[in-house]
């Protein structure tokens, strides 16, 4: 099998897979990188070595635990859906996926449950990377990270920005590579997890691949070609917004308050106090260069986007 190179969450992904799995890789990563697609940079992105094998099974996939037991200490972390599985070796930056042929058309299995989670595990287990439960939008070249407690409406807020003309860099997880001196946060912009009613309300999404997430009132939707020119793998944010429904105003936040709010994100998997200290120091430095706000959501989605644009360009 030949090896192809992809980009995912800012990592380089050296991937080997059988021809039958090429459709999965295309939907997940997009087109392989060519030599001219790899820009010269002041830092060298970490390379993840991914291998995909196919197998036959008659078992139905089931949701795995959000994190398997001992994921933060095990030499090999296993994500198992009953039909397909991923074995992650953080120390070697390798991911081995055994994918059931019956799951080739199931993006929840190979996307949400296996590969998207595998890259989150690699990030959280690394000394030089960390993650935030956040999305990101860019309006006319000025970007904001957007975070919120689950259920507040972060996914809807960021998706609506894309619908209204913003660039979109992700709606669920943003990764920070500490050695990236340009201060970028890297997301996964090719899909989103949205309320089925929101998807149904957008005619341009009628033919977009969408799959129901079991036990969740969300669908995993892959953005159609209409939006491709506005999907961005990374942003250099000038603001961070903490969404809330407790009020409809915009209020400043202290950097320390945001660090406390995000601590369970960036501290996950960081058992070494020295590592946690350097991660917190990096995030503090990034936040110190941003406008940090609590953003009270209106019930009107257009109004929320207009307020975001005004904030970024005010």
Coordinates of C-alpha atoms in Angstrom, one line a residue:
X1 CA 0.0 0.0 0.0
X2 CA 1.3 3.5 -0.8
X3 CA 1.6 6.1 1.9
X4 CA -0.2 9.4 1.5
X5 CA 0.3 12.6 3.6
X6 CA -2.6 14.6 5.0
X7 CA -3.2 17.5 7.4
X8 CA -5.5 17.1 10.4
X9 CA -5.8 19.4 13.4
X10 CA -2.4 20.9 12.4
X11 CA -0.7 17.5 12.4
X12 CA 0.9 15.8 9.4
X13 CA -0.7 12.4 8.9
X14 CA 1.3 9.8 7.1
X15 CA -1.4 7.2 6.2
X16 CA -1.4 3.8 4.7
X17 CA -4.7 2.2 3.8
X18 CA -6.2 -0.3 1.3
X19 CA -8.0 1.1 -1.8
X20 CA -11.4 0.3 -0.3
X21 CA -10.8 2.8 2.5
X22 CA -9.8 5.7 0.2
X23 CA -13.4 7.0 0.3
X24 CA -13.2 7.2 4.1
X25 CA -9.9 9.1 4.0
X26 CA -11.2 11.5 1.4
X27 CA -14.3 12.3 3.5
X28 CA -12.3 12.7 6.7
X29 CA -9.1 14.5 5.6
X30 CA -9.9 15.8 2.1
X31 CA -7.3 15.4 -0.7
X32 CA -3.8 14.2 0.1
X33 CA -1.1 16.9 0.5
X34 CA 1.3 17.3 -2.4
X35 CA 4.9 18.5 -2.1
X36 CA 3.8 22.1 -2.8
X37 CA 1.0 22.0 -0.3
X38 CA 3.5 21.6 2.7
X39 CA 4.4 25.2 3.5
X40 CA 7.8 26.2 5.0
X41 CA 7.2 27.2 8.6
X42 CA 9.1 28.3 11.8
X43 CA 8.0 25.0 13.4
X44 CA 7.8 21.4 12.3
X45 CA 4.3 19.9 12.8
X46 CA 4.3 16.5 14.6
X47 CA 3.8 13.6 12.2
X48 CA 1.2 11.0 13.1
X49 CA 1.5 7.6 11.5
X50 CA -1.9 6.1 10.7
X51 CA -2.6 2.7 9.3
X52 CA -6.0 1.4 8.3
X53 CA -6.9 -2.2 7.9
X54 CA -10.2 -3.7 6.9
X55 CA -12.0 -6.6 8.4
X56 CA -15.3 -8.5 8.2
X57 CA -17.6 -8.5 11.2
X58 CA -21.3 -9.0 11.7
X59 CA -21.4 -7.0 15.0
X60 CA -23.3 -3.8 15.3
X61 CA -21.3 -0.8 16.4
X62 CA -22.0 0.7 19.8
X63 CA -20.9 4.0 21.3
X64 CA -17.6 3.5 23.2
X65 CA -16.9 5.4 26.4
X66 CA -16.0 9.0 25.8
X67 CA -12.6 8.1 27.2
X68 CA -11.7 4.5 27.9
X69 CA -10.4 3.5 31.3
X70 CA -6.8 4.6 32.0
X71 CA -6.6 6.5 28.7
X72 CA -4.4 9.0 30.3
X73 CA -1.7 6.5 31.5
X74 CA -1.9 3.4 29.3
X75 CA 0.9 2.7 26.8
X76 CA -1.8 1.8 24.2
X77 CA -5.2 3.4 24.3
X78 CA -7.9 1.3 22.6
X79 CA -11.2 2.7 21.2
X80 CA -13.5 -0.1 20.5
X81 CA -17.0 0.1 19.0
X82 CA -17.6 -3.7 18.9
X83 CA -17.3 -3.7 15.1
X84 CA -14.2 -1.5 14.6
X85 CA -11.4 -0.3 16.8
X86 CA -8.4 2.1 17.0
X87 CA -5.2 1.4 18.9
X88 CA -3.3 4.6 19.8
X89 CA 0.3 4.5 21.0
X90 CA 0.9 8.1 22.2
X91 CA 4.7 7.6 22.8
X92 CA 5.2 6.7 19.2
X93 CA 2.5 8.9 17.7
X94 CA 0.8 6.0 15.9
X95 CA -2.8 5.1 15.3
X96 CA -3.8 1.7 14.0
X97 CA -7.4 1.4 12.9
X98 CA -9.1 -1.9 12.2
X99 CA -12.3 -0.9 10.3
X100 CA -15.1 -3.2 9.6
X101 CA -16.2 -3.2 6.0
X102 CA -19.8 -2.7 7.3
X103 CA -18.6 0.6 8.9
X104 CA -17.1 2.1 5.7
X105 CA -20.3 4.2 5.2
X106 CA -20.7 5.1 8.9
X107 CA -18.9 8.4 9.6
X108 CA -19.9 8.3 13.2
X109 CA -17.8 5.2 13.7
X110 CA -14.7 6.1 11.7
X111 CA -15.1 9.8 12.4
X112 CA -16.5 10.7 15.8
X113 CA -15.8 7.5 17.7
X114 CA -12.4 6.5 16.3
X115 CA -10.2 9.0 14.4
X116 CA -11.5 12.3 15.7
X117 CA -11.2 10.9 19.2
X118 CA -7.7 9.4 18.5
X119 CA -6.3 12.8 17.6
X120 CA -7.8 14.2 20.7
X121 CA -6.1 11.5 22.8
X122 CA -2.8 12.2 21.1
X123 CA -3.1 15.9 21.8
X124 CA -4.1 15.5 25.5
X125 CA -1.3 13.0 26.1
X126 CA 1.4 15.2 24.6
X127 CA 3.7 17.5 26.5
X128 CA 3.7 20.0 23.7
X129 CA 0.0 20.1 22.7
X130 CA -3.3 20.8 24.4
X131 CA -7.0 21.1 23.5
X132 CA -9.9 23.4 24.2
X133 CA -13.6 22.6 24.0
X134 CA -14.2 25.4 21.6
X135 CA -15.0 26.4 18.0
X136 CA -13.7 29.3 15.9
X137 CA -15.0 31.8 13.4
X138 CA -13.3 34.5 11.3
X139 CA -15.2 37.5 10.1
X140 CA -13.4 39.5 7.4
X141 CA -10.1 38.2 8.6
X142 CA -10.6 38.7 12.3
X143 CA -11.1 35.5 14.3
X144 CA -12.6 34.5 17.6
X145 CA -12.5 31.3 19.7
X146 CA -15.9 30.4 21.0
X147 CA -16.4 28.2 24.0
X148 CA -19.4 27.3 26.2
X149 CA -20.8 24.6 28.5
X150 CA -22.5 21.8 26.6
X151 CA -26.0 22.6 25.5
X152 CA -25.6 26.4 25.5
X153 CA -25.4 26.6 21.7
X154 CA -21.8 26.8 20.6
X155 CA -22.3 24.5 17.6
X156 CA -25.3 26.5 16.4
X157 CA -23.5 29.8 16.9
X158 CA -20.5 28.8 14.9
X159 CA -22.5 27.1 12.2
X160 CA -24.7 30.1 11.8
X161 CA -21.7 32.2 11.4
X162 CA -20.7 30.0 8.4
X163 CA -24.2 30.4 7.0
X164 CA -23.9 34.2 7.2
X165 CA -20.5 34.4 5.4
X166 CA -17.9 33.9 8.1
X167 CA -14.9 31.5 7.8
X168 CA -15.3 28.4 9.9
X169 CA -12.5 26.5 11.7
X170 CA -14.5 24.1 13.8
X171 CA -17.2 23.9 16.4
X172 CA -16.2 21.4 19.0
X173 CA -12.4 21.1 19.6
X174 CA -9.5 23.4 18.9
X175 CA -5.9 22.2 19.3
X176 CA -2.9 24.3 20.3
X177 CA 0.6 23.3 19.2
X178 CA 2.9 25.1 21.7
X179 CA 5.8 25.1 19.3
X180 CA 3.7 26.9 16.7
X181 CA 5.1 30.4 17.2
X182 CA 2.4 32.0 15.1
X183 CA -0.1 31.5 18.0
X184 CA -2.6 29.5 15.9
X185 CA -5.4 27.2 17.2
X186 CA -6.2 24.3 14.9
X187 CA -9.6 22.9 14.3
X188 CA -11.5 20.4 12.1
X189 CA -13.6 22.4 9.8
X190 CA -14.9 19.7 7.4
X191 CA -17.9 18.6 9.5
X192 CA -20.1 19.8 12.4
X193 CA -22.4 18.2 14.9
X194 CA -25.7 20.0 14.7
X195 CA -29.3 19.8 15.8
X196 CA -31.3 17.9 13.0
X197 CA -33.9 20.8 13.0
X198 CA -31.2 23.3 12.1
X199 CA -29.9 21.1 9.3
X200 CA -33.4 20.6 8.0
X201 CA -33.9 24.4 8.0
X202 CA -31.1 25.0 5.5
X203 CA -31.9 24.0 1.9
X204 CA -28.3 24.0 0.9
X205 CA -27.7 21.1 3.3
X206 CA -30.4 18.9 1.9
X207 CA -27.9 16.6 0.0
X208 CA -25.0 16.9 2.4
X209 CA -23.9 13.6 4.0
X210 CA -25.4 13.5 7.5
X211 CA -25.5 10.7 10.1
X212 CA -27.4 10.5 13.4
X213 CA -25.2 10.2 16.5
X214 CA -26.7 7.5 18.7
X215 CA -28.0 8.6 22.0
X216 CA -27.5 12.3 21.0
X217 CA -29.9 14.8 19.4
X218 CA -27.2 15.7 16.9
X219 CA -26.2 14.7 13.4
X220 CA -22.7 14.7 12.0
X221 CA -22.9 16.7 8.8
X222 CA -20.2 17.1 6.2
X223 CA -20.2 20.6 4.7
X224 CA -21.0 20.8 1.0
X225 CA -18.7 22.2 -1.6
X226 CA -20.6 25.5 -1.4
X227 CA -18.7 26.3 1.8
X228 CA -15.3 24.8 0.9
X229 CA -13.6 28.2 0.3
X230 CA -14.5 29.3 3.8
X231 CA -13.3 26.3 5.8
X232 CA -10.1 27.2 7.6
X233 CA -7.8 24.7 9.4
X234 CA -6.5 27.3 11.8
X235 CA -7.1 30.8 13.2
X236 CA -5.0 33.4 15.0
X237 CA -7.8 34.6 17.3
X238 CA -8.1 38.2 18.5
X239 CA -10.9 37.4 20.9
X240 CA -12.3 34.6 23.0
X241 CA -16.0 34.4 23.7
X242 CA -17.6 32.4 26.5
X243 CA -21.2 32.0 25.5
X244 CA -24.0 32.1 28.1
X245 CA -27.8 32.2 28.2
X246 CA -27.9 33.8 31.6
X247 CA -28.2 37.3 30.0
X248 CA -28.0 39.0 26.6
X249 CA -25.1 41.4 27.2
X250 CA -21.4 41.4 26.6
X251 CA -19.2 41.5 29.7
X252 CA -15.4 41.5 30.0
X253 CA -13.7 38.6 31.7
X254 CA -10.3 38.3 33.4
X255 CA -7.8 35.9 32.0
X256 CA -7.6 34.0 35.3
X257 CA -11.4 33.5 35.1
X258 CA -11.1 32.0 31.7
X259 CA -8.2 29.8 32.7
X260 CA -10.4 28.4 35.5
X261 CA -13.3 27.8 33.1
X262 CA -11.1 26.0 30.6
X263 CA -8.8 24.1 33.1
X264 CA -10.5 20.8 32.7
X265 CA -9.8 21.1 28.9
X266 CA -6.2 22.1 28.8
X267 CA -5.2 20.1 32.0
X268 CA -6.7 16.8 30.7
X269 CA -4.0 14.2 30.4
X270 CA -1.3 16.4 31.9
X271 CA -0.2 14.6 35.0
X272 CA 3.3 16.2 35.2
X273 CA 3.1 19.5 37.1
X274 CA 5.9 21.0 35.0
X275 CA 4.0 20.1 31.8
X276 CA 0.8 21.6 33.1
X277 CA 2.6 24.7 34.1
X278 CA 4.0 25.2 30.6
X279 CA 0.6 24.5 29.0
X280 CA -1.1 27.0 31.3
X281 CA 1.7 29.5 30.6
X282 CA 1.2 29.2 26.9
X283 CA -2.6 29.6 27.1
X284 CA -2.2 32.6 29.4
X285 CA 0.1 34.2 26.9
X286 CA -2.4 33.6 24.1
X287 CA -5.3 35.0 26.1
X288 CA -3.3 38.0 27.2
X289 CA -3.2 39.1 23.5
X290 CA -7.0 38.6 23.1
X291 CA -10.1 40.4 24.1
X292 CA -11.8 38.0 26.5
X293 CA -15.6 38.3 26.9
X294 CA -18.7 36.6 28.3
X295 CA -21.1 36.8 25.4
X296 CA -24.8 36.6 26.3
X297 CA -26.8 34.9 23.5
X298 CA -30.0 36.4 22.1
X299 CA -32.7 34.2 20.8
X300 CA -32.2 35.7 17.4
X301 CA -29.3 34.0 15.6
X302 CA -28.8 36.8 13.1
X303 CA -28.5 39.3 16.0
X304 CA -25.8 37.1 17.6
X305 CA -23.7 37.1 14.5
X306 CA -24.1 40.8 13.9
X307 CA -22.9 41.4 17.5
X308 CA -19.9 39.1 16.9
X309 CA -18.9 41.0 13.7
X310 CA -19.2 44.3 15.5
X311 CA -17.0 43.1 18.4
X312 CA -14.3 41.9 16.1
X313 CA -14.3 45.0 14.0
X314 CA -15.1 47.6 16.7

